[in-house]
Coordinates of C-alpha atoms and ligand atoms in Angstrom, one line a residue:
X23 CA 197.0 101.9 -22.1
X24 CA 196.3 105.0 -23.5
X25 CA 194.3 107.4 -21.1
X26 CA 190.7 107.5 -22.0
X27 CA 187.2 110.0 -20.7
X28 CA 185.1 108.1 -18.9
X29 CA 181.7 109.7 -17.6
X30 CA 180.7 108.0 -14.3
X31 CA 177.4 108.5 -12.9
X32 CA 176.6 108.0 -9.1
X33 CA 180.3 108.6 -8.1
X34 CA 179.6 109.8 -4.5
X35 CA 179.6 106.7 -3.1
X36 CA 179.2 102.8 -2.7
X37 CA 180.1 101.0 -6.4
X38 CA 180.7 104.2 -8.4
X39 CA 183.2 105.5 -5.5
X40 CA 185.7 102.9 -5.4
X41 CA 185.2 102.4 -9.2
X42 CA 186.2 106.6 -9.6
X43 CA 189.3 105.9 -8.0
X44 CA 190.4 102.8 -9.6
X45 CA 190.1 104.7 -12.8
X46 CA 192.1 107.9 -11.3
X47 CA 194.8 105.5 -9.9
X48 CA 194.9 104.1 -13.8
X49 CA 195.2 107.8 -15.2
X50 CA 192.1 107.9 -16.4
X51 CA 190.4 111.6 -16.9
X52 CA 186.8 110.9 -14.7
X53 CA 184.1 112.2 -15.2
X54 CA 182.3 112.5 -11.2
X55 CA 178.7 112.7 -11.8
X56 CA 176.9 113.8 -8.3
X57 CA 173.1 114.9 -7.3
X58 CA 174.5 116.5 -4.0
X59 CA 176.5 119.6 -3.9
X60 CA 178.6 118.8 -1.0
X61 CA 179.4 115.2 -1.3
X62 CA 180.4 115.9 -4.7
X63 CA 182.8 118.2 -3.8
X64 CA 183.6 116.2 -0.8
X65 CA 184.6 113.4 -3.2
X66 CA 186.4 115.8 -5.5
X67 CA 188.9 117.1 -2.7
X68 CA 189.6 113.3 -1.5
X69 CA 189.8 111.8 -4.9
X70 CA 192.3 114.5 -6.3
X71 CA 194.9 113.8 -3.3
X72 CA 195.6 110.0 -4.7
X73 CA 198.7 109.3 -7.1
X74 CA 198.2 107.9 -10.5
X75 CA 197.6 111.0 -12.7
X76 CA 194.0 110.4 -13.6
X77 CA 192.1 114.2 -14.0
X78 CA 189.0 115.2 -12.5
X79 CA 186.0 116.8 -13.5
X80 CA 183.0 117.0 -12.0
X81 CA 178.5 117.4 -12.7
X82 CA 175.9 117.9 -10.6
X83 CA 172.4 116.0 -11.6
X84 CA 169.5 114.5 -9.8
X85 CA 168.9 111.9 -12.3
X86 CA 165.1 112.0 -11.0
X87 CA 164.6 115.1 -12.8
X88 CA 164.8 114.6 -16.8
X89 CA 165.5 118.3 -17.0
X90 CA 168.4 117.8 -14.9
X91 CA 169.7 114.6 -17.4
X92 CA 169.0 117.0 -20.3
X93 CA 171.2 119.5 -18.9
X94 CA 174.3 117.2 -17.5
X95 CA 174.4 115.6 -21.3
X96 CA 174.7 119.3 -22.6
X97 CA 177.0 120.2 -20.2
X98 CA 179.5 117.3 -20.7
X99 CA 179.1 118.0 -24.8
X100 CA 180.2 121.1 -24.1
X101 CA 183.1 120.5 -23.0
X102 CA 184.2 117.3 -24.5
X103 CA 184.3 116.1 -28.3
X104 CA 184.4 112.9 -27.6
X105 CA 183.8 110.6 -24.8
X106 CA 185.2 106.7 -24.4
X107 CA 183.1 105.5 -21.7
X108 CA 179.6 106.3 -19.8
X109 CA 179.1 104.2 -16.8
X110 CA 175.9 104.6 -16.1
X111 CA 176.3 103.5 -12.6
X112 CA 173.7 105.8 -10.4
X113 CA 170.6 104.1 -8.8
X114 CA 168.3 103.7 -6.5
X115 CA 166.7 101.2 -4.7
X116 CA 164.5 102.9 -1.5
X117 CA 163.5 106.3 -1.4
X118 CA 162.0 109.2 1.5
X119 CA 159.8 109.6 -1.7
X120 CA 159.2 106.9 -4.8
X121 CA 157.0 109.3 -7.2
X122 CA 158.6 111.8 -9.1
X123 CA 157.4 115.5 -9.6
X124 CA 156.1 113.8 -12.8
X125 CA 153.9 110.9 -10.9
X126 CA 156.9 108.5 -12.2
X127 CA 158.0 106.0 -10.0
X128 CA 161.8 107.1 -8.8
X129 CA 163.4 103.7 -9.8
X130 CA 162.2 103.7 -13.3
X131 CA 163.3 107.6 -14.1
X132 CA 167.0 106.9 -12.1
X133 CA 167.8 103.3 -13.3
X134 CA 166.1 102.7 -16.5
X135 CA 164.8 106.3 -18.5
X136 CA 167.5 108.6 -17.0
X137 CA 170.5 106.2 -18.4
X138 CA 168.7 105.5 -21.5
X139 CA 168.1 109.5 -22.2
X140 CA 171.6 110.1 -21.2
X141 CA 173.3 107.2 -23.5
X142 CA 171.4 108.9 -26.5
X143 CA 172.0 112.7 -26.1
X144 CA 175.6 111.0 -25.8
X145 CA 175.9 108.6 -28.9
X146 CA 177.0 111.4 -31.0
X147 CA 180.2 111.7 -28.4
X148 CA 180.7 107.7 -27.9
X149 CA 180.8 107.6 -31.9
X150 CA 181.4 103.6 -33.1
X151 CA 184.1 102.6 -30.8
X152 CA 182.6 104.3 -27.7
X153 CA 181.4 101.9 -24.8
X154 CA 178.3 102.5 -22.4
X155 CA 178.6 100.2 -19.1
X156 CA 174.9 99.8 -17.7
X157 CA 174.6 98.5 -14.3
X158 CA 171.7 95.9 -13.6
X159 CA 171.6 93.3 -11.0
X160 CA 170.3 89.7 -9.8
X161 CA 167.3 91.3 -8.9
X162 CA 165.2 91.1 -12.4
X163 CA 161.4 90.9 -13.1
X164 CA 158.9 91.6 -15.7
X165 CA 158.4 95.0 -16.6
X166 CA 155.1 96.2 -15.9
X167 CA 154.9 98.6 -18.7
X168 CA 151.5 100.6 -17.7
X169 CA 153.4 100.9 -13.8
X170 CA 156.3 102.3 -15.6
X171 CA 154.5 105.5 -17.3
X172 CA 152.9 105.9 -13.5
X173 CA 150.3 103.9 -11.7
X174 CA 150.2 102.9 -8.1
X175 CA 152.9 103.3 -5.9
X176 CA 155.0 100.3 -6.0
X177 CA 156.8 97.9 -3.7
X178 CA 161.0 98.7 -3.0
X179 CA 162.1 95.8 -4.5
X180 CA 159.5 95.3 -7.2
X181 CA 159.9 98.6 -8.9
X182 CA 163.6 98.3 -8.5
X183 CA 163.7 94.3 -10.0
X184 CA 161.4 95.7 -12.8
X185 CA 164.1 98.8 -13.4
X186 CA 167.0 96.7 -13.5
X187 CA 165.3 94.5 -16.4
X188 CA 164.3 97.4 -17.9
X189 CA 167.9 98.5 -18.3
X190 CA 169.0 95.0 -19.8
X191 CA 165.8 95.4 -21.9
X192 CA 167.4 99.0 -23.6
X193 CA 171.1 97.8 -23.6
X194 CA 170.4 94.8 -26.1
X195 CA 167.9 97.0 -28.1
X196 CA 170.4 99.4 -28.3
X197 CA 172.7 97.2 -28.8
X198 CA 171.2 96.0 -32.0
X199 CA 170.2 99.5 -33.4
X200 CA 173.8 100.6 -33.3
X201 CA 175.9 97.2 -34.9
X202 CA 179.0 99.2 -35.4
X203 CA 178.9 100.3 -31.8
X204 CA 179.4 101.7 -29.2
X205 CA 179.5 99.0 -27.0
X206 CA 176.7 98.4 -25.1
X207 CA 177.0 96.3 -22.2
X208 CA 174.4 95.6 -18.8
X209 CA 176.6 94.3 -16.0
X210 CA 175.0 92.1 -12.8
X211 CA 178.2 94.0 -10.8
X212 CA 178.1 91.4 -7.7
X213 CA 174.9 90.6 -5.4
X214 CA 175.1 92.5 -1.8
X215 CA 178.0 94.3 -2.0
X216 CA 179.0 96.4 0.8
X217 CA 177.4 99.5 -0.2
X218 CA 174.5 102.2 1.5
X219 CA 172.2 100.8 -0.8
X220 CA 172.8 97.5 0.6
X221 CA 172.7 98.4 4.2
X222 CA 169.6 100.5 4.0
X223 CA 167.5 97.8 1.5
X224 CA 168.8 94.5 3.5
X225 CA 170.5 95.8 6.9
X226 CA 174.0 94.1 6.2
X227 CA 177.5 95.0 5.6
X228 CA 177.8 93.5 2.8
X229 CA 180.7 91.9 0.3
X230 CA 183.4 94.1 -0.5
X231 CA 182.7 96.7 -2.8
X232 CA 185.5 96.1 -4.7
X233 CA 184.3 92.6 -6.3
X234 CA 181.7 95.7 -8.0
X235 CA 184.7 98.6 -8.9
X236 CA 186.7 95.6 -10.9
X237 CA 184.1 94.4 -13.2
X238 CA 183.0 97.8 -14.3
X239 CA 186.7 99.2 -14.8
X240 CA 186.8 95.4 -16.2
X241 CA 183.5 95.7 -18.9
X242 CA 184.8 99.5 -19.2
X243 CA 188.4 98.9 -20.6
X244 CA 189.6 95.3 -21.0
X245 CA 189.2 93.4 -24.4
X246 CA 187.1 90.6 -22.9
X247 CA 184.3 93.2 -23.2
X248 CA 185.3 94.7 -26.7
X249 CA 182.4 92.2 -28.3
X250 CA 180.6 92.7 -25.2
X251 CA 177.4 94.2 -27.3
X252 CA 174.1 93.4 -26.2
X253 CA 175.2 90.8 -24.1
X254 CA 174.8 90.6 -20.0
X255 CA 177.5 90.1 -17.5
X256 CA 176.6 88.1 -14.4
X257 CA 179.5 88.8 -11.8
X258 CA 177.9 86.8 -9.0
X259 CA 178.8 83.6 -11.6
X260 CA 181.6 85.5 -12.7
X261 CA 181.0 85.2 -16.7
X262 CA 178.4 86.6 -19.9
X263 CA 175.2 84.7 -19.2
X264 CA 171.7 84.5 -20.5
X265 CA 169.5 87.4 -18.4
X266 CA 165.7 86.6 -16.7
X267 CA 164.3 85.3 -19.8
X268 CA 162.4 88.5 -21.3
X269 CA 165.9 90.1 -21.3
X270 CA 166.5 88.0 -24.6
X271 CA 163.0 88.2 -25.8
X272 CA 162.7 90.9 -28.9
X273 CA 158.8 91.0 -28.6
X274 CA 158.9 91.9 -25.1
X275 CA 161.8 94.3 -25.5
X276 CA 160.1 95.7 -28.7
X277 CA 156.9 96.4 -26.0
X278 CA 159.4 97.6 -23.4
X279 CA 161.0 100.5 -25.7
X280 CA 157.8 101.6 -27.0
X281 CA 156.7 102.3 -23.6
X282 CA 159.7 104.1 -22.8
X283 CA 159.9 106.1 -25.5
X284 CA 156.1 107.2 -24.9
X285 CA 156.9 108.1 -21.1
X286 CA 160.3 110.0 -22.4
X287 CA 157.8 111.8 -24.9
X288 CA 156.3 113.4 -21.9
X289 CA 158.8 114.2 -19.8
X290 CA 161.7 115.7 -21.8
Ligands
NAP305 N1 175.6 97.0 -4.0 C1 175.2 95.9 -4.7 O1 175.3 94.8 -4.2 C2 174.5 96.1 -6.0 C3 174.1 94.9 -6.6 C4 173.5 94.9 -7.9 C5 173.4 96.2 -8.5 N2 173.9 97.3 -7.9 C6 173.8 98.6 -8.7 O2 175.0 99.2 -8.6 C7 174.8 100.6 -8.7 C8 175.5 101.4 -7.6 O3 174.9 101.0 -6.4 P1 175.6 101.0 -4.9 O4 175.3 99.7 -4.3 O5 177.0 101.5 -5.0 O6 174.6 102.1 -4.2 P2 174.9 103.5 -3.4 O7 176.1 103.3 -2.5 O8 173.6 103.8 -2.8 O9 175.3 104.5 -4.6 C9 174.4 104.9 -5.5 C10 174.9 106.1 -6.3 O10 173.9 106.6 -7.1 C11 173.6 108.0 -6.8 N3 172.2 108.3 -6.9 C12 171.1 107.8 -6.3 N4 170.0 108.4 -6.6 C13 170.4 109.4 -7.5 C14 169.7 110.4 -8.2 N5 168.3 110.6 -8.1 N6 170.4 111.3 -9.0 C15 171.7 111.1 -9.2 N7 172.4 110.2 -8.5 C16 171.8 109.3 -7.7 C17 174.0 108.1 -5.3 O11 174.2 109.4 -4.9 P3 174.4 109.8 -3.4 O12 175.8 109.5 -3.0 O13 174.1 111.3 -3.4 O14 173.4 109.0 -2.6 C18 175.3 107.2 -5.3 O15 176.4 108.0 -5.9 C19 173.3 100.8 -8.7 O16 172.8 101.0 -10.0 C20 172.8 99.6 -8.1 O17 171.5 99.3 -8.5 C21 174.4 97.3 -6.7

């Protein structure tokens, strides 16, 4: 296989982590996306000492701040032409603090806007045969459309739930929008895998994190994603299934995207 750019958000750890290496250890050039300085570079420095080839770069972006999405899209178009992979991997499930400078609530702007702003400043780099690899989960519930432009705060795993439906919700729209391609693909990567997310949302060790890195290098690069578009992946049944039902419901999605557009008006 031909090396190919992949941008990887949330590559300091957990999923992302062992995912960045797989695709180093394959020759891949990575893309590290970080929020923190130090880990980042951290990661950089142990990453670069495994064999395989793959090249390195690395961004810093706290994907809570639209300004900060804004500027990692401009950075990586800067430097790249073209681009055969985002994983838009980065996430968040609990938080010191949910609301956002902007009185969002932190799992909506991280998991659902800051992808979706990211995979359009990028469509012009992805071009037709592009793919974008969005991670959801099992955890999916109606999106509460008023909550998402900023209401109340919200429960941990109801904002979350509500995010990761959300993120189905774009793929498929965008999905649709763009026939040709890229690829757009939402990915269920494995239900309590070992990562910090899991340890400090459920207080277990969790499945091995690998079960999470194989899918997305899977839905990334392997032909049994090439017609992938618009569809979900469930990896805890291990094939393309049907998402909670308002995943596959156009009126809902068409409600969903509105909504998300008028929050994005504001904060970009
Ligand atoms: N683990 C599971 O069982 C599971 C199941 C379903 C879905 N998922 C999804 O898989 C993805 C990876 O999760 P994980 O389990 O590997 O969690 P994790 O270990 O907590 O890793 C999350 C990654 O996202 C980054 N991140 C968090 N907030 C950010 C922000 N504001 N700006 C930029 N980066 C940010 C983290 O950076 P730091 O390193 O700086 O914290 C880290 O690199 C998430 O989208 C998650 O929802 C996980």
């Amino acid at each position: 296989m031909t090396a190919k750019t992949i941008l990887l958000t949330g590559a300091t750890d957990g999923i992302g982590l062992a995912t960045a290496k797989m695709l180093l250890e394959q020759g891949h050039t990575v893309l590290l996306h970080g929020r923190n300085a130090a880990k980042l570079d951290t990661v950089v420095n142990d990453l670069s000492t495994l064999s395989g080839g793959g090249h390195i770069e690395s961004y810093l972006a706290d994907l809570s701040n639209m300004a900060d999405v804004e500027a990692l899209a401009k950075a990586v178009t800067e430097k790249h032409k073209s681009l055969d992979v985002l994983i838009n991997n980065a996430g968040v499930l609990k938080a010191p603090e949910t609301t956002t400078a902007e009185g969002l609530d932190i799992r909506f702007v991280v998991n659902t806007l800051a992808p979706y702003w990211l995979t359009k400043r990028l469509m012009p780099l992805l071009g037709t045969r592009g793919r974008v690899v969005n991670l959801s989960s099992a955890a999916q519930a109606p999106v509460d459309v008023k909550a998402m432009a900023g209401g109340a705060p919200m429960d941990d795993m109801a904002a979350y739930s509500q995010s990761k439906l959300a993120i189905i919700m774009w793929s498929r729209a965008m999905a649709l929008a763009n026939p040709n391609g890229p690829m757009v693909v939402a990915v269920n990567p494995g239900s309590l895998l070992a990562s910090k997310m899991v340890k400090e949302g459920f207080g277990i060790a969790g499945n091995d994190i690998n079960i999470g890195a194989d899918i997305l290098v899977r839905a990334a690069l392997s032909d049994e994603f090439a017609a992938a578009s618009g569809k979900y992946f469930d990896n805890d049944a291990g094939q393309f299934a049907p998402p909670h039902p308002d995943g596959i419901n156009d009126a809902k999605i068409a409600e969903v995207m509105s909504a998300i557009d008028a929050v994005l008006v504001d904060i970009v």
